[in-house]
Short mmCIF file of C-alpha atoms in Angstrom, two decimals:
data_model
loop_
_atom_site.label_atom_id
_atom_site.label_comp_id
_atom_site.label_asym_id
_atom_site.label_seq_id
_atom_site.Cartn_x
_atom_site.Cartn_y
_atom_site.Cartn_z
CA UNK A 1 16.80 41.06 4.18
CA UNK A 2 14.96 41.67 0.88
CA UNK A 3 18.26 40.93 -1.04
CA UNK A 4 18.74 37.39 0.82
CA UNK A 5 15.35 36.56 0.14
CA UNK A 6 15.55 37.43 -3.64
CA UNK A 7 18.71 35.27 -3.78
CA UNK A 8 16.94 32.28 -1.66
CA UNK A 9 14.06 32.29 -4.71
CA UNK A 10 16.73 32.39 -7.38
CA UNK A 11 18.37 29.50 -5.67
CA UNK A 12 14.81 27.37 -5.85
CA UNK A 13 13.70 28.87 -9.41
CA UNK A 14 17.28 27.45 -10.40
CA UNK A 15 16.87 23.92 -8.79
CA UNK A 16 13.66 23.72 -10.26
CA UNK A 17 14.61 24.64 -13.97
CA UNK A 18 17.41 21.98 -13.17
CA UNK A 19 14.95 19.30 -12.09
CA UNK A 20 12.77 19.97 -15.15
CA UNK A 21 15.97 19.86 -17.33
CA UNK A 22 16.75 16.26 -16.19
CA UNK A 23 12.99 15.33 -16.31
CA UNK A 24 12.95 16.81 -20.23
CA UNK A 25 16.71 15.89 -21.21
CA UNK A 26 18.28 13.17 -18.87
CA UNK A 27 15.33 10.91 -16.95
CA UNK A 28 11.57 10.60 -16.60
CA UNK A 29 10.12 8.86 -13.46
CA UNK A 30 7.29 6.19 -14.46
CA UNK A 31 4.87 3.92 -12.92
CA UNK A 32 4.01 0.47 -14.31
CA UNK A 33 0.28 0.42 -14.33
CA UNK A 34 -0.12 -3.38 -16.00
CA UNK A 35 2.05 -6.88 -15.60
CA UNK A 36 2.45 -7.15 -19.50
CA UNK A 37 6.40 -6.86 -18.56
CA UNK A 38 6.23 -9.41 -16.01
CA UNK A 39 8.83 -10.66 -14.47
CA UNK A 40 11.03 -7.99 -15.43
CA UNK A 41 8.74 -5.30 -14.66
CA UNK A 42 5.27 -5.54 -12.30
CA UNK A 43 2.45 -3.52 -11.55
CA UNK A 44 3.20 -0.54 -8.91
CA UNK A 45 7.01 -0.94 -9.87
CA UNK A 46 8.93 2.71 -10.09
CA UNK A 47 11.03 2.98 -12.98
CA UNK A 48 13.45 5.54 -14.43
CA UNK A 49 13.30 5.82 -18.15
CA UNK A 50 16.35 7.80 -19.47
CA UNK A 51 15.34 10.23 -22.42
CA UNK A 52 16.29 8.37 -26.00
CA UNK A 53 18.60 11.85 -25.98
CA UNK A 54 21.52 9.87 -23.81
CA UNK A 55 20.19 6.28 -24.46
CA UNK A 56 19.90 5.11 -27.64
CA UNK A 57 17.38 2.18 -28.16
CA UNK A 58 18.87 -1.25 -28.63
CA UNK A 59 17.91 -4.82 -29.12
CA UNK A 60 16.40 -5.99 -25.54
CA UNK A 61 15.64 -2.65 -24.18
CA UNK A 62 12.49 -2.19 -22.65
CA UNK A 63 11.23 1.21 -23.78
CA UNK A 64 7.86 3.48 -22.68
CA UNK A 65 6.16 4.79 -26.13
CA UNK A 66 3.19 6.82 -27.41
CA UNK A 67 0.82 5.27 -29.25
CA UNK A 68 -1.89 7.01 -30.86
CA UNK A 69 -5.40 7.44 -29.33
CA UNK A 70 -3.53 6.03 -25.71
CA UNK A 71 -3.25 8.59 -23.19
CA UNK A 72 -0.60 6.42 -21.53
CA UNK A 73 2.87 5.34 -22.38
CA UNK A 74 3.01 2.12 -23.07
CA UNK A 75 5.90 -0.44 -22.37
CA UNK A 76 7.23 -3.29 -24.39
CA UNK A 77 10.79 -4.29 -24.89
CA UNK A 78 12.43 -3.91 -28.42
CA UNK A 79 13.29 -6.98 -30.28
CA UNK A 80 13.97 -6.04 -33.80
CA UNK A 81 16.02 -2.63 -34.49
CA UNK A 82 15.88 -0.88 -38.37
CA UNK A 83 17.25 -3.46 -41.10
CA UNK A 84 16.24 -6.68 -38.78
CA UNK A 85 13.78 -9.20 -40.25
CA UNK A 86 11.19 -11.05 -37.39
CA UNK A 87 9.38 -13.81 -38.24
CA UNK A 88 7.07 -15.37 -35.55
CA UNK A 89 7.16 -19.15 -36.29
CA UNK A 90 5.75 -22.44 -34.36
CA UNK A 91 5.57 -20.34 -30.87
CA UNK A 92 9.06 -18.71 -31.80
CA UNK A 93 10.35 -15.43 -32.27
CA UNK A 94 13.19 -15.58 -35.25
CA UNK A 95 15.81 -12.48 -36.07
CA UNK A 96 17.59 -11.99 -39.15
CA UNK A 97 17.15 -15.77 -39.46
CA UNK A 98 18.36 -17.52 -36.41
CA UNK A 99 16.07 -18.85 -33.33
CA UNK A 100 16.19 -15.71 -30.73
CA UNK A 101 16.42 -17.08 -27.30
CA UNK A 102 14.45 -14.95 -24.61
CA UNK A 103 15.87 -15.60 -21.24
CA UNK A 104 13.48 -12.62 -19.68
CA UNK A 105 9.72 -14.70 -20.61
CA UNK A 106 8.75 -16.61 -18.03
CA UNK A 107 7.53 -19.60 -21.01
CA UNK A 108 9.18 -20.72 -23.85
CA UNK A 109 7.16 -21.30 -26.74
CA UNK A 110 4.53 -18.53 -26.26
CA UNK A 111 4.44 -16.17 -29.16
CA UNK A 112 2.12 -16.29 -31.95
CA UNK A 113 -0.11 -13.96 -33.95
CA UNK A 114 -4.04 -13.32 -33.33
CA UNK A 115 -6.40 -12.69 -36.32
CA UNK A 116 -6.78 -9.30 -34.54
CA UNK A 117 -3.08 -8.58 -35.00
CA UNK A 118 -2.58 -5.56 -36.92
CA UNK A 119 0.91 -6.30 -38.09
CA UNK A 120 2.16 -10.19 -39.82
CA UNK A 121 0.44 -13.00 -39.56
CA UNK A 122 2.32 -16.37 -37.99
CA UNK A 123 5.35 -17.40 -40.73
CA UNK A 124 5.23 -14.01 -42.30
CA UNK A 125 8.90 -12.20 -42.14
CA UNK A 126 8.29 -8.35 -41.07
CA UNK A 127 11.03 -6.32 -42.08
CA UNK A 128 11.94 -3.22 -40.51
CA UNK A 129 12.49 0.35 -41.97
CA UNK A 130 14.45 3.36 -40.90
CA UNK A 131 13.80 4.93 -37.84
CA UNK A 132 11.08 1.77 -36.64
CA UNK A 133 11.29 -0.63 -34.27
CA UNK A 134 9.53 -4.00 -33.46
CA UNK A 135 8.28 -4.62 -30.44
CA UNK A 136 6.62 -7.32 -28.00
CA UNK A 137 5.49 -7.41 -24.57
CA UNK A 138 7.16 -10.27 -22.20
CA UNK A 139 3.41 -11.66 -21.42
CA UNK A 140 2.45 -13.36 -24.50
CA UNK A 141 0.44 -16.35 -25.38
CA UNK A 142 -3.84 -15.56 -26.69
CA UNK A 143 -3.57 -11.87 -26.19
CA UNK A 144 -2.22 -9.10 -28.60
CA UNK A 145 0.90 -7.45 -27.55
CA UNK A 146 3.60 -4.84 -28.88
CA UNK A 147 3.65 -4.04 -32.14
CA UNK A 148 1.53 -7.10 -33.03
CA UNK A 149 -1.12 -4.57 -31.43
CA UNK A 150 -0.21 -1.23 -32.37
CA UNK A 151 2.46 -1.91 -35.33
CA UNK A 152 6.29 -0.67 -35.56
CA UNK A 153 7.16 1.59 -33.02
CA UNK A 154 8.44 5.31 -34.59
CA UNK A 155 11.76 6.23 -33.19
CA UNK A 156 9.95 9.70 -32.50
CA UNK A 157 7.53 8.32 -30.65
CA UNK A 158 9.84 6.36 -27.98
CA UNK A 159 10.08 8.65 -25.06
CA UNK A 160 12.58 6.93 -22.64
CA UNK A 161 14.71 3.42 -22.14
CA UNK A 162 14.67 1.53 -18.70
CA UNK A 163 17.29 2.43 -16.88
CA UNK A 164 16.64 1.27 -13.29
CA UNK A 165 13.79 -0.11 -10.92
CA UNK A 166 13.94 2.24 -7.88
CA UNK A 167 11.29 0.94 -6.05
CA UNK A 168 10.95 -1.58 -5.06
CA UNK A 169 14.31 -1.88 -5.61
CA UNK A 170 15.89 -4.57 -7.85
CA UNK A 171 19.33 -5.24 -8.07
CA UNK A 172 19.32 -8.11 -10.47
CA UNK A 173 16.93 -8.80 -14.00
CA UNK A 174 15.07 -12.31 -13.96
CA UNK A 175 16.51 -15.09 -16.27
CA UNK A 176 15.55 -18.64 -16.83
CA UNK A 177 17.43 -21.05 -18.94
CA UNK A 178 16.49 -21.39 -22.18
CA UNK A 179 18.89 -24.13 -23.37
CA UNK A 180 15.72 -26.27 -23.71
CA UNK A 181 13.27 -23.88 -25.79
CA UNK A 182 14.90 -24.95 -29.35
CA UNK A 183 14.01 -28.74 -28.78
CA UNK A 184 10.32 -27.63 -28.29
CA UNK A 185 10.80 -26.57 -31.91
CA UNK A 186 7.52 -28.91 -33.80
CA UNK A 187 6.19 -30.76 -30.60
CA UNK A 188 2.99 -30.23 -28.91
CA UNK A 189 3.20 -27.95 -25.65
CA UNK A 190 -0.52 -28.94 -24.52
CA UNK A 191 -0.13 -31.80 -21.86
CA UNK A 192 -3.51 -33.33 -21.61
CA UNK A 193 -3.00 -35.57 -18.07
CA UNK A 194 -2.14 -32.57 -17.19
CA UNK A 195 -5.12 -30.07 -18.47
CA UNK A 196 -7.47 -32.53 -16.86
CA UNK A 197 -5.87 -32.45 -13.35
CA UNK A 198 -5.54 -28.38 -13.44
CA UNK A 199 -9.35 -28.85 -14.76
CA UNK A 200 -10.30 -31.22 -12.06
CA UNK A 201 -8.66 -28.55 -9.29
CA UNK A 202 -11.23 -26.16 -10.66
CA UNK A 203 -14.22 -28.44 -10.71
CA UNK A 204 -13.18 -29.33 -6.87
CA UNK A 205 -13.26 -25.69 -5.55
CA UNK A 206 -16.72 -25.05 -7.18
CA UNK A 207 -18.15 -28.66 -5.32
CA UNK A 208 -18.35 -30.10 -8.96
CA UNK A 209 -17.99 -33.68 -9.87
CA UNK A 210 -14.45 -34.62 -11.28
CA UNK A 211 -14.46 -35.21 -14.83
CA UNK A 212 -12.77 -38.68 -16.46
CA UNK A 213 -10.93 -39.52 -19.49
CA UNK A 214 -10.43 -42.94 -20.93
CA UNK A 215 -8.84 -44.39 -24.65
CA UNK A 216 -12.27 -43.63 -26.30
CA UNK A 217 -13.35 -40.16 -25.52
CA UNK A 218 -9.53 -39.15 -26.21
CA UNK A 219 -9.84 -41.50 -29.36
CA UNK A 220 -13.05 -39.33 -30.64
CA UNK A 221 -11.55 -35.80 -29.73
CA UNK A 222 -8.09 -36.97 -32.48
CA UNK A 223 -10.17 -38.50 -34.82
CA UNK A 224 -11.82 -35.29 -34.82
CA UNK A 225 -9.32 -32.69 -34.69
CA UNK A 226 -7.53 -34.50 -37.68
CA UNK A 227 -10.89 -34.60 -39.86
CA UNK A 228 -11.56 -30.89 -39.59
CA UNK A 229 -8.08 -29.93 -39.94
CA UNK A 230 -7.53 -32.11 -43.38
CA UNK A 231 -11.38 -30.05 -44.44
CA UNK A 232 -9.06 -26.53 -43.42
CA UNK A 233 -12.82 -25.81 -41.43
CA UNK A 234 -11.28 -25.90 -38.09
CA UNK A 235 -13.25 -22.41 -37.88
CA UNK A 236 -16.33 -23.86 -38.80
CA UNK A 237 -18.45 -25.29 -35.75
CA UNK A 238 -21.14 -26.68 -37.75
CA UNK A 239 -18.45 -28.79 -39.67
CA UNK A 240 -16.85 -29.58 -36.51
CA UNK A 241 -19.84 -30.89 -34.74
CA UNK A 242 -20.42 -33.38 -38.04
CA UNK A 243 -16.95 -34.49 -37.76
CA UNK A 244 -17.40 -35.06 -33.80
CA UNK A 245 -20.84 -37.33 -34.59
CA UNK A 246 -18.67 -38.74 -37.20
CA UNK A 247 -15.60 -39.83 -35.02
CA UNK A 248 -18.29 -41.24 -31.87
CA UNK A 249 -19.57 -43.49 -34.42
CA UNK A 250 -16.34 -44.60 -36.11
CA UNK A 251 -14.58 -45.30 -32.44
CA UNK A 252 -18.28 -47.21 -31.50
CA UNK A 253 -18.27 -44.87 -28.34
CA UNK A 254 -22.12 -45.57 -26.83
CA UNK A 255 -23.50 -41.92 -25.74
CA UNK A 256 -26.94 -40.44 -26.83
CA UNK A 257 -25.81 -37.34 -24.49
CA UNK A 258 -25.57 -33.65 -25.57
CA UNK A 259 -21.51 -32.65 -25.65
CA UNK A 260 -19.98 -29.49 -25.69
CA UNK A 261 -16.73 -28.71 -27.53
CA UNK A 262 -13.79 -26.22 -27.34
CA UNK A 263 -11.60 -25.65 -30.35
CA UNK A 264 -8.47 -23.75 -29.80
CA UNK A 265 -5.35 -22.68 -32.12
CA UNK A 266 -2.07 -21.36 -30.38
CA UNK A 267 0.84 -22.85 -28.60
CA UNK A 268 -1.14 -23.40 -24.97
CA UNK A 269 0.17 -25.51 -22.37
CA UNK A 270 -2.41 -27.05 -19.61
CA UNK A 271 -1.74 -23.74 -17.49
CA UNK A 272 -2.64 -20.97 -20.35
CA UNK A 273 -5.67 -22.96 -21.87
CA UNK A 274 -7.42 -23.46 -18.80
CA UNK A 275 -6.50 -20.15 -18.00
CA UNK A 276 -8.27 -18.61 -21.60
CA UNK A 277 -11.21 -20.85 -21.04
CA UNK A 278 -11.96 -19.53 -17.62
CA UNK A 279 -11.12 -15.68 -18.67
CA UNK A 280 -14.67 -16.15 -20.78
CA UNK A 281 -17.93 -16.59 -18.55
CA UNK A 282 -19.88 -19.08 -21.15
CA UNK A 283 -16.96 -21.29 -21.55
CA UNK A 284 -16.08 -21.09 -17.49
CA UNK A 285 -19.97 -22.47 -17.23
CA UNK A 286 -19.53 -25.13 -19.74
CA UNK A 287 -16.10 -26.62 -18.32
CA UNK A 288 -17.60 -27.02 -14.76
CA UNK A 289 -20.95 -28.13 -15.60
CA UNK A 290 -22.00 -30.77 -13.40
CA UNK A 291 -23.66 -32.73 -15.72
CA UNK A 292 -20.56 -33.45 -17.66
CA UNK A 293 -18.37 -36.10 -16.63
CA UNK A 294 -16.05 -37.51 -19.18
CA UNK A 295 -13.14 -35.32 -21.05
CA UNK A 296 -11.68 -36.34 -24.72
CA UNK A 297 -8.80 -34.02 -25.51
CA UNK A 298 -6.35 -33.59 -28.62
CA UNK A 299 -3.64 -31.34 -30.12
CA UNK A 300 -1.62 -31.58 -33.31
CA UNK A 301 1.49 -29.54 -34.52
CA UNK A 302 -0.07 -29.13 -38.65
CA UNK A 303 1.75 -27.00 -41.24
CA UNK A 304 -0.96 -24.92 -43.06
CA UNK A 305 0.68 -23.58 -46.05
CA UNK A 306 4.30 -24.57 -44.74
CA UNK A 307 3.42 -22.59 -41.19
CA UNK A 308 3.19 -24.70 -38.40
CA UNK A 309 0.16 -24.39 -35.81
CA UNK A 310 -1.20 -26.17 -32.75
CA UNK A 311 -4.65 -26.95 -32.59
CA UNK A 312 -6.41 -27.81 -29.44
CA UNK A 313 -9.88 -30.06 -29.13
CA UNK A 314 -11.59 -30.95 -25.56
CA UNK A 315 -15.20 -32.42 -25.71
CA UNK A 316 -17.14 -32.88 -22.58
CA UNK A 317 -18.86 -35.63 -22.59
CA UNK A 318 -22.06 -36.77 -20.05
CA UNK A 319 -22.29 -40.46 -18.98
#
């Protein structure tokens, strides 16, 4: 009896030493905590990560990685590999020199670099060393993702490559066309009929008067935009406010009402602006207060020292 029981706990001491094998050598379990990978990966999802010891990264993988002073792994999918060049151009990503078409964002046109970034600035070609990778999250747009965040990932430091979603389970990996994204390439991505109706929707659900637009207020806004971006003070809110007084006069637009502005620089559409604006409690106030009525809005696609950018004004307007 004492012999079959000693060979029963050999039996489970040697499954277990096999499971923690696989877990160390083969496969890690993970959990996606955030929607950052969205929609390739969402929040809850159970993935298996095979060990970088049977998987070697590639272009496209999504990987889980240390970073240091995180106590979790994060997730981001590689897009350059050691000897690539990225550049991050007019809401692009560009490797090695050619226009890299990204099938698994749900946007085109939605990458570009923060001042927080701690790695390249928009236009600037990063080149990769030995033994680094470059990496972004598929959710782009205002925030600060990937290596833009927490620089070139070290080979070392890359713990496991997706391998499967378990649970739930999926069978196939989202795509979207992307035939369209190069003619984007220079044009403006910020529909304004379209901010003002997703604006409008908002206004409704809080019981707030609908806002208006008309030829003028529009008029003022470009007028506006243009002036502070030729000054290179599009930071600069006093010299933004003179060149909004400045542009009400020159248009002959009658209004002795207080306005409120929002300057914005990045490749929004309608959807993602309105989106920003209401992430931030004093601008959420200021878009739906009641006592504004009228909306002037403008974007322009500038190069700034040969980079292209897209900046954004909206001024609310009282009657």
């Amino acid at each position: 009896m004492k012999k079959l029981l000693g060979i029963k706990y050999i039996k489970i001491a040697l499954i277990l030493v096999f499971l923690f094998l696989i877990y160390v050598f083969i496969a890690t379990p993970a959990q996606i905590t955030d929607d950052y990978m969205s929609p390739s990966l969402h929040k809850g999802d159970n993935v298996l990560f095979l060990s970088t010891l049977i998987a070697h990264p590639k272009r496209g993988d999504i990987i889980d990685y240390k970073v240091e002073g995180k106590s979790k792994l994060q997730h981001a999918r590689i897009i350059g590999i050691p000897g690539d060049k990225v550049i991050i151009k007019d809401g692009f990503v560009y490797l090695n020199g050619h226009f890299l078409e990204e099938a698994y964002i749900q946007k085109p046109r939605t990458t570009w670099v923060n001042d927080d970034a701690i790695l390249g600035k928009n236009c600037q070609e990063v080149k990769i060393p030995d033994d680094k990778y470059f990496t972004l999250t598929d959710v782009r747009g205002a925030g600060t993702y990937g290596s833009l965040a927490y620089g070139l990932v070290d080979n070392k430091d890359i713990k496991g490559v997706k391998f499967w979603t378990y649970f739930p389970l999926k069978l196939s990996v989202p795509s979207r066309d992307t035939s369209n994204d190069i003619g984007l390439v220079g044009k403006i991505s910020l529909d304004k009929a379209t901010y003002l109706k997703l604006l409008n929707q908002e206004r409704a659900k809080n019981n707030v008067k609908l806002l208006l637009s008309n030829d003028d207020v529009n008029k003022v806004a470009e007028l506006a935009l243009i002036d502070i971006i030729d000054q290179k003070e599009f930071n600069s809110m006093a010299k933004l406010d003179e060149s909004i007084q400045h542009s009400i006069s020159k248009v002959g637009y009658k209004t002795n009402s207080l306005i409120s502005y929002f300057p914005s620089t990045g490749y929004f559409d309608a959807e993602s602006l309105l989106q920003y604006w209401m992430s931030d409690d004093n601008s959420k106030k200021a878009q739906l207060d009641p006592d504004k009525t009228i909306l002037g809005e403008s974007s322009q696609v500038v190069e700034v020292n040969g980079c292209p950018q897209q900046f954004n004004l909206h001024i609310l307007f009282s009657k």
